[in-house]
Amino acid sequence: MSRIVIIGNSGGGKSTLARKLAKRRGLRHVEIDRLLWQEGWTLTPTDLYMRQHHEIIEQDEWVIDGLGQQDSLPERIGRATEIILIDMPIWMHFWLAAERQIAWASGSLDHTPGGIAQMPPTERLFRTIWEVDQTWMPNVRALCTQAEKEGKNVTRLASVDELTAFAQAI
C-alpha cells in the first residue's frame, strides 16, 4: 500500500511530479485542486470538499498533490505512507507561477490546475502564494517533522534542481 502526499506552495511542480510518480508506481493520482476549486476559481463548499477528501484518503493507494483546505492536512498526512514536501524559497514559487501564467495565457499549458479552463487572476495567485508562505508553511513543515518522527518517509525538496533530480530518479 502506497499513499503518497505531495505538498507545498503554488507553482512548485507538485502536480507534474505527482502525475509522473503515479504513472510510474501504478497509483491513482488525485489533484486536490480538483476537489477544492470549481470553475471561475470559486471554492467548493467545505462540507462537500471534506467529504470527498475523506473518501479519497480512506482508499489504500494514491498520490495526492496540493494543499487543499488547511483543516484537511493533518488527516491526509496522517494517512500517508510517504510525504514529499516541495519547500522552495518564495521567490521561486513566484517565478514558476509566473511562467505557468504566461504558458496558460499563450495556450501552451498542458495541464491546468484543477482542470479549470479560466486562468486565475495573477494578483490573487501571487497574494495566495505569499499568504501560504507566511501562514501555512510553518504548520506544514511542523506536520512533516512530526510525521518523520513517527517513522514516515519524508522527502524535502528545496530547489528546482532537487525536484528535477528526484523526478528523474523515480
Coordinates of N, CA and C in Angstrom, one line a residue:
M1 N 0.8 -1.2 0.0 CA 0.0 0.0 0.0 C 0.9 1.2 0.0
S2 N 0.7 2.1 -1.0 CA 1.4 3.4 -1.1 C 0.4 4.5 -1.1
R3 N 0.5 5.4 -0.1 CA -0.3 6.6 -0.1 C 0.7 7.7 0.1
I4 N 0.8 8.5 -1.0 CA 1.8 9.5 -1.1 C 1.2 10.9 -1.2
V5 N 1.7 11.8 -0.3 CA 1.2 13.1 -0.3 C 2.4 14.0 -0.8
I6 N 2.0 14.9 -1.8 CA 3.0 15.9 -2.3 C 2.4 17.2 -2.0
I7 N 3.1 18.0 -1.1 CA 2.6 19.2 -0.7 C 3.6 20.3 -0.8
G8 N 3.1 21.6 -0.8 CA 4.0 22.7 -1.0 C 3.2 23.9 -1.5
N9 N 3.8 25.0 -1.7 CA 3.1 26.2 -2.2 C 2.8 26.1 -3.7
S10 N 2.0 27.0 -4.2 CA 1.6 27.0 -5.6 C 2.8 27.2 -6.5
G11 N 2.6 26.6 -7.7 CA 3.6 26.8 -8.7 C 4.9 26.0 -8.5
G12 N 4.9 25.1 -7.6 CA 6.2 24.4 -7.3 C 6.4 23.1 -8.0
G13 N 5.5 22.7 -8.8 CA 5.7 21.4 -9.6 C 5.0 20.2 -8.9
K14 N 4.2 20.4 -8.0 CA 3.5 19.3 -7.3 C 2.8 18.3 -8.2
S15 N 1.9 18.9 -9.0 CA 1.1 18.1 -9.9 C 1.9 17.4 -11.0
T16 N 2.9 18.1 -11.5 CA 3.7 17.4 -12.5 C 4.4 16.2 -11.9
L17 N 5.0 16.4 -10.8 CA 5.7 15.3 -10.1 C 4.7 14.2 -9.7
A18 N 3.5 14.6 -9.3 CA 2.5 13.6 -8.9 C 2.0 12.7 -10.0
R19 N 1.8 13.4 -11.2 CA 1.4 12.6 -12.4 C 2.5 11.6 -12.7
K20 N 3.7 12.0 -12.7 CA 4.8 11.1 -13.1 C 5.0 10.0 -12.1
L21 N 4.9 10.3 -10.8 CA 5.0 9.3 -9.7 C 3.9 8.3 -9.8
A22 N 2.7 8.8 -9.9 CA 1.5 7.9 -10.0 C 1.6 6.9 -11.2
K23 N 2.0 7.5 -12.3 CA 2.2 6.6 -13.5 C 3.2 5.6 -13.3
R24 N 4.4 6.0 -12.7 CA 5.5 5.1 -12.5 C 5.1 4.0 -11.5
R25 N 4.4 4.3 -10.5 CA 4.1 3.3 -9.5 C 2.7 2.7 -9.6
G26 N 2.0 3.0 -10.7 CA 0.7 2.5 -10.9 C -0.4 2.8 -9.9
L27 N -0.3 4.1 -9.4 CA -1.2 4.6 -8.4 C -2.2 5.6 -8.9
R28 N -3.3 5.7 -8.3 CA -4.3 6.7 -8.6 C -3.7 8.1 -8.3
H29 N -3.9 9.1 -9.2 CA -3.4 10.4 -8.9 C -4.7 11.3 -8.6
V30 N -4.6 12.0 -7.5 CA -5.7 12.9 -7.2 C -5.0 14.3 -7.0
E31 N -5.5 15.2 -7.8 CA -5.1 16.6 -7.7 C -6.1 17.3 -6.8
I32 N -5.6 17.7 -5.6 CA -6.5 18.3 -4.6 C -7.2 19.5 -5.1
D33 N -6.6 20.3 -6.0 CA -7.3 21.4 -6.6 C -8.6 21.1 -7.3
R34 N -8.7 19.8 -7.8 CA -10.0 19.4 -8.4 C -11.1 19.3 -7.4
L35 N -10.7 19.0 -6.1 CA -11.7 19.0 -5.1 C -12.0 20.4 -4.5
L36 N -11.0 21.2 -4.4 CA -11.0 22.5 -3.8 C -11.7 23.5 -4.6
W37 N -11.5 23.5 -5.9 CA -11.9 24.6 -6.8 C -13.0 24.2 -7.8
Q38 N -13.9 25.1 -8.1 CA -14.9 24.9 -9.1 C -14.6 26.0 -10.2
E39 N -15.2 25.8 -11.4 CA -14.9 26.8 -12.5 C -15.1 28.2 -11.9
G40 N -14.3 29.1 -12.5 CA -14.3 30.5 -12.0 C -13.5 30.7 -10.7
W41 N -12.8 29.7 -10.3 CA -12.0 29.8 -9.1 C -12.8 30.1 -7.9
T42 N -14.0 29.5 -7.8 CA -14.8 29.6 -6.6 C -14.6 28.3 -5.7
L43 N -14.5 28.5 -4.4 CA -14.2 27.4 -3.6 C -15.4 26.4 -3.5
T44 N -15.1 25.1 -3.5 CA -16.1 24.1 -3.2 C -16.6 24.3 -1.8
P45 N -17.9 24.1 -1.5 CA -18.4 24.2 -0.2 C -17.6 23.2 0.8
T46 N -17.3 23.7 1.9 CA -16.4 22.9 2.9 C -16.9 21.5 3.1
D47 N -18.2 21.4 3.4 CA -18.7 20.0 3.7 C -18.5 19.1 2.5
L48 N -18.7 19.5 1.3 CA -18.5 18.7 0.2 C -17.0 18.4 0.0
Y49 N -16.2 19.4 0.1 CA -14.7 19.1 0.0 C -14.3 18.1 1.0
M50 N -14.7 18.3 2.3 CA -14.2 17.4 3.4 C -14.7 16.0 3.1
R51 N -15.9 15.8 2.7 CA -16.5 14.5 2.5 C -15.7 13.8 1.3
Q52 N -15.5 14.5 0.2 CA -14.7 13.9 -0.9 C -13.3 13.6 -0.5
H53 N -12.7 14.5 0.3 CA -11.3 14.3 0.7 C -11.2 13.1 1.6
H54 N -12.1 12.9 2.5 CA -12.1 11.8 3.4 C -12.3 10.5 2.6
E55 N -13.2 10.5 1.7 CA -13.5 9.3 0.8 C -12.2 8.9 0.1
I56 N -11.5 9.8 -0.4 CA -10.3 9.5 -1.2 C -9.2 9.0 -0.3
I57 N -8.9 9.7 0.8 CA -7.8 9.3 1.7 C -8.0 7.9 2.4
E58 N -9.3 7.5 2.5 CA -9.6 6.2 3.1 C -9.2 5.1 2.2
Q59 N -9.0 5.3 0.9 CA -8.6 4.3 0.0 C -7.1 3.9 0.3
D60 N -6.7 2.7 -0.3 CA -5.4 2.2 0.1 C -4.3 2.7 -0.7
E61 N -4.5 3.1 -1.9 CA -3.4 3.5 -2.8 C -3.7 4.8 -3.6
W62 N -2.8 5.8 -3.4 CA -3.0 7.0 -4.1 C -1.7 7.9 -4.0
V63 N -1.7 8.9 -4.9 CA -0.8 10.0 -4.9 C -1.7 11.2 -4.9
I64 N -1.6 12.0 -3.8 CA -2.4 13.2 -3.7 C -1.4 14.4 -3.7
D65 N -1.7 15.4 -4.6 CA -0.9 16.6 -4.6 C -1.7 17.8 -4.3
G66 N -1.1 18.7 -3.6 CA -1.8 20.0 -3.3 C -2.0 20.2 -1.8
L67 N -2.4 21.4 -1.5 CA -2.7 21.7 -0.1 C -4.1 21.5 0.3
G68 N -5.0 22.0 -0.5 CA -6.5 21.9 -0.2 C -6.8 22.8 1.0
Q69 N -7.8 22.4 1.7 CA -8.2 23.2 2.9 C -7.3 22.8 4.1
Q70 N -6.9 23.8 4.8 CA -5.9 23.7 5.9 C -6.3 22.6 6.9
D71 N -7.6 22.5 7.2 CA -8.1 21.5 8.2 C -7.9 20.1 7.7
S72 N -7.8 19.9 6.4 CA -7.6 18.5 5.8 C -6.2 18.0 5.9
L73 N -5.2 18.8 6.1 CA -3.8 18.4 6.0 C -3.5 17.4 7.1
P74 N -3.8 17.6 8.3 CA -3.4 16.6 9.3 C -3.9 15.2 9.0
E75 N -5.2 15.1 8.6 CA -5.7 13.8 8.3 C -5.0 13.1 7.1
R76 N -4.8 13.9 6.1 CA -4.1 13.4 4.9 C -2.7 13.0 5.2
I77 N -2.0 13.8 5.9 CA -0.6 13.4 6.2 C -0.6 12.2 7.2
G78 N -1.5 12.2 8.1 CA -1.6 11.0 9.0 C -1.9 9.7 8.3
R79 N -2.6 9.8 7.2 CA -2.9 8.6 6.4 C -1.8 8.2 5.4
A80 N -1.0 9.1 5.1 CA 0.1 8.9 4.1 C 1.1 7.9 4.6
T81 N 1.7 7.2 3.6 CA 2.9 6.3 3.9 C 4.2 7.0 3.5
E82 N 4.0 8.1 2.7 CA 5.2 8.8 2.2 C 4.8 10.2 1.9
I83 N 5.7 11.2 2.3 CA 5.4 12.6 2.1 C 6.5 13.2 1.4
I84 N 6.1 14.0 0.4 CA 7.1 14.8 -0.4 C 6.7 16.3 -0.2
L85 N 7.6 17.0 0.4 CA 7.4 18.4 0.7 C 8.3 19.2 -0.3
I86 N 7.6 20.0 -1.1 CA 8.3 20.9 -2.0 C 8.3 22.2 -1.3
D87 N 9.5 22.6 -0.8 CA 9.6 23.8 0.0 C 10.8 24.7 -0.4
M88 N 10.5 25.3 -1.6 CA 11.5 26.2 -2.2 C 11.3 27.6 -1.7
P89 N 12.3 28.5 -1.9 CA 12.1 29.9 -1.5 C 10.9 30.5 -2.2
I90 N 10.3 31.4 -1.5 CA 9.1 32.0 -2.1 C 9.3 32.6 -3.4
W91 N 10.5 33.2 -3.7 CA 10.7 33.9 -4.9 C 10.7 32.9 -6.1
M92 N 11.0 31.6 -5.8 CA 11.0 30.6 -6.8 C 9.5 30.2 -7.1
H93 N 8.7 30.2 -6.1 CA 7.3 29.9 -6.4 C 6.7 31.0 -7.2
F94 N 7.0 32.3 -6.9 CA 6.6 33.4 -7.7 C 7.0 33.2 -9.2
W95 N 8.3 32.9 -9.4 CA 8.9 32.7 -10.7 C 8.1 31.6 -11.5
L96 N 8.0 30.5 -10.9 CA 7.4 29.3 -11.5 C 5.9 29.6 -11.8
A97 N 5.2 30.2 -10.9 CA 3.8 30.6 -11.1 C 3.7 31.6 -12.2
A98 N 4.6 32.5 -12.3 CA 4.6 33.5 -13.4 C 4.8 32.8 -14.8
E99 N 5.7 31.9 -14.8 CA 6.0 31.1 -16.0 C 4.7 30.3 -16.4
R100 N 4.0 29.7 -15.4 CA 2.8 29.0 -15.7 C 1.7 29.9 -16.2
Q101 N 1.6 31.1 -15.6 CA 0.6 32.0 -16.1 C 0.8 32.4 -17.5
I102 N 2.1 32.6 -17.9 CA 2.5 33.0 -19.3 C 2.1 31.9 -20.2
A103 N 2.5 30.7 -19.8 CA 2.2 29.5 -20.7 C 0.7 29.3 -20.8
W104 N -0.1 29.6 -19.8 CA -1.5 29.4 -19.8 C -2.1 30.5 -20.8
A105 N -1.6 31.7 -20.6 CA -2.1 32.8 -21.5 C -1.8 32.6 -22.9
S106 N -0.7 32.0 -23.2 CA -0.3 31.7 -24.6 C -0.9 30.4 -25.2
G107 N -1.6 29.7 -24.3 CA -2.3 28.5 -24.8 C -1.4 27.3 -24.8
S108 N -0.2 27.4 -24.2 CA 0.7 26.2 -24.3 C 0.9 25.5 -23.0
L109 N -0.1 25.6 -22.1 CA -0.1 24.9 -20.8 C -0.8 23.6 -21.0
D110 N -0.1 22.5 -20.7 CA -0.7 21.1 -21.0 C -1.7 20.7 -19.9
H111 N -1.5 21.1 -18.7 CA -2.4 20.7 -17.6 C -2.7 21.9 -16.7
T112 N -3.9 22.3 -16.7 CA -4.3 23.5 -15.9 C -4.6 23.0 -14.5
P113 N -4.2 23.8 -13.5 CA -4.5 23.4 -12.1 C -6.0 23.2 -11.9
G114 N -6.3 22.1 -11.3 CA -7.7 21.7 -11.1 C -8.5 21.4 -12.3
G115 N -7.9 21.4 -13.5 CA -8.6 21.2 -14.7 C -9.5 22.4 -15.1
I116 N -9.3 23.5 -14.4 CA -10.1 24.7 -14.6 C -9.7 25.4 -15.9
A117 N -10.6 25.8 -16.7 CA -10.3 26.4 -18.0 C -9.8 27.9 -17.9
Q118 N -10.4 28.6 -16.9 CA -10.1 30.0 -16.8 C -8.8 30.2 -15.9
M119 N -7.9 31.0 -16.4 CA -6.6 31.3 -15.7 C -7.0 32.1 -14.4
P120 N -6.4 31.8 -13.3 CA -6.6 32.5 -12.1 C -6.0 33.9 -12.3
P121 N -6.6 34.9 -11.6 CA -6.1 36.3 -11.7 C -4.7 36.3 -11.1
T122 N -3.7 36.8 -11.8 CA -2.3 36.7 -11.3 C -2.1 37.4 -9.9
E123 N -2.7 38.5 -9.8 CA -2.6 39.2 -8.5 C -3.1 38.3 -7.3
R124 N -4.2 37.7 -7.5 CA -4.8 36.8 -6.5 C -3.9 35.6 -6.3
L125 N -3.4 35.1 -7.3 CA -2.5 33.9 -7.2 C -1.2 34.3 -6.4
F126 N -0.6 35.4 -6.7 CA 0.6 35.8 -6.0 C 0.3 36.2 -4.5
R127 N -0.9 36.8 -4.3 CA -1.3 37.0 -2.9 C -1.4 35.7 -2.1
T128 N -2.0 34.7 -2.8 CA -2.1 33.4 -2.1 C -0.8 32.8 -1.9
I129 N 0.1 32.9 -2.8 CA 1.5 32.3 -2.6 C 2.1 33.0 -1.4
W130 N 2.0 34.3 -1.3 CA 2.5 35.0 -0.1 C 1.9 34.5 1.2
E131 N 0.6 34.4 1.2 CA -0.2 34.0 2.4 C 0.2 32.6 2.8
V132 N 0.3 31.7 1.9 CA 0.6 30.3 2.2 C 2.0 30.3 2.8
D133 N 3.0 31.0 2.1 CA 4.3 31.0 2.7 C 4.4 31.5 4.1
Q134 N 3.6 32.6 4.4 CA 3.7 33.2 5.7 C 2.9 32.5 6.8
T135 N 1.7 31.9 6.4 CA 0.8 31.4 7.4 C 0.7 29.9 7.4
W136 N 0.8 29.3 6.3 CA 0.5 27.8 6.2 C 1.8 27.0 6.3
M137 N 2.9 27.5 5.6 CA 4.1 26.6 5.5 C 4.7 26.3 6.9
P138 N 4.7 27.2 7.9 CA 5.3 26.8 9.2 C 4.6 25.5 9.7
N139 N 3.2 25.5 9.6 CA 2.5 24.4 10.1 C 2.7 23.1 9.2
V140 N 2.8 23.3 7.9 CA 3.1 22.2 7.0 C 4.4 21.6 7.4
R141 N 5.4 22.4 7.6 CA 6.7 21.9 8.0 C 6.7 21.1 9.3
A142 N 5.9 21.7 10.2 CA 5.8 21.0 11.5 C 5.1 19.7 11.4
L143 N 4.0 19.6 10.6 CA 3.3 18.3 10.3 C 4.3 17.3 9.7
C144 N 5.1 17.8 8.8 CA 6.1 16.8 8.2 C 7.1 16.4 9.1
T145 N 7.6 17.3 10.0 CA 8.6 16.9 11.0 C 8.0 15.9 12.0
Q146 N 6.8 16.1 12.4 CA 6.1 15.1 13.3 C 5.9 13.8 12.6
A147 N 5.5 13.8 11.3 CA 5.3 12.5 10.6 C 6.6 11.8 10.5
E148 N 7.7 12.5 10.3 CA 9.0 11.9 10.2 C 9.4 11.3 11.6
K149 N 9.1 11.9 12.7 CA 9.4 11.4 14.0 C 8.6 10.1 14.2
E150 N 7.4 10.0 13.6 CA 6.6 8.8 13.7 C 7.0 7.7 12.8
G151 N 8.1 7.9 12.0 CA 8.7 6.9 11.2 C 8.3 7.0 9.7
K152 N 7.6 8.0 9.3 CA 7.2 8.1 7.9 C 8.3 8.6 7.1
N153 N 8.4 8.2 5.8 CA 9.4 8.7 4.9 C 9.0 10.1 4.4
V154 N 9.8 11.1 4.7 CA 9.5 12.4 4.3 C 10.7 12.9 3.5
T155 N 10.4 13.3 2.3 CA 11.4 13.9 1.4 C 11.2 15.4 1.2
R156 N 12.2 16.1 1.5 CA 12.1 17.6 1.4 C 12.9 18.0 0.1
L157 N 12.2 18.8 -0.7 CA 12.9 19.3 -2.0 C 12.9 20.8 -1.9
A158 N 14.1 21.4 -1.9 CA 14.2 22.8 -1.6 C 14.7 23.6 -2.8
S159 N 14.7 23.0 -4.0 CA 15.2 23.8 -5.2 C 14.6 23.0 -6.4
V160 N 14.6 23.7 -7.5 CA 14.2 23.1 -8.8 C 15.2 22.0 -9.1
D161 N 16.5 22.2 -8.9 CA 17.5 21.1 -9.1 C 17.2 19.9 -8.4
E162 N 16.8 20.0 -7.1 CA 16.5 18.8 -6.3 C 15.2 18.2 -6.8
L163 N 14.2 19.0 -7.1 CA 13.0 18.5 -7.7 C 13.2 17.7 -9.0
T164 N 14.0 18.3 -9.9 CA 14.3 17.6 -11.1 C 15.1 16.3 -10.9
A165 N 16.0 16.3 -10.0 CA 16.8 15.1 -9.7 C 15.9 14.0 -9.1
F166 N 15.0 14.4 -8.2 CA 14.1 13.4 -7.6 C 13.2 12.9 -8.7
A167 N 12.6 13.7 -9.6 CA 11.7 13.3 -10.6 C 12.4 12.3 -11.6
Q168 N 13.7 12.6 -11.9 CA 14.4 11.7 -12.8 C 14.7 10.4 -12.1
A169 N 14.8 10.3 -10.8 CA 15.2 9.1 -10.1 C 14.0 8.2 -9.9
I170 N 12.8 8.7 -10.0 CA 11.7 7.8 -9.7 C 11.3 6.9 -10.8

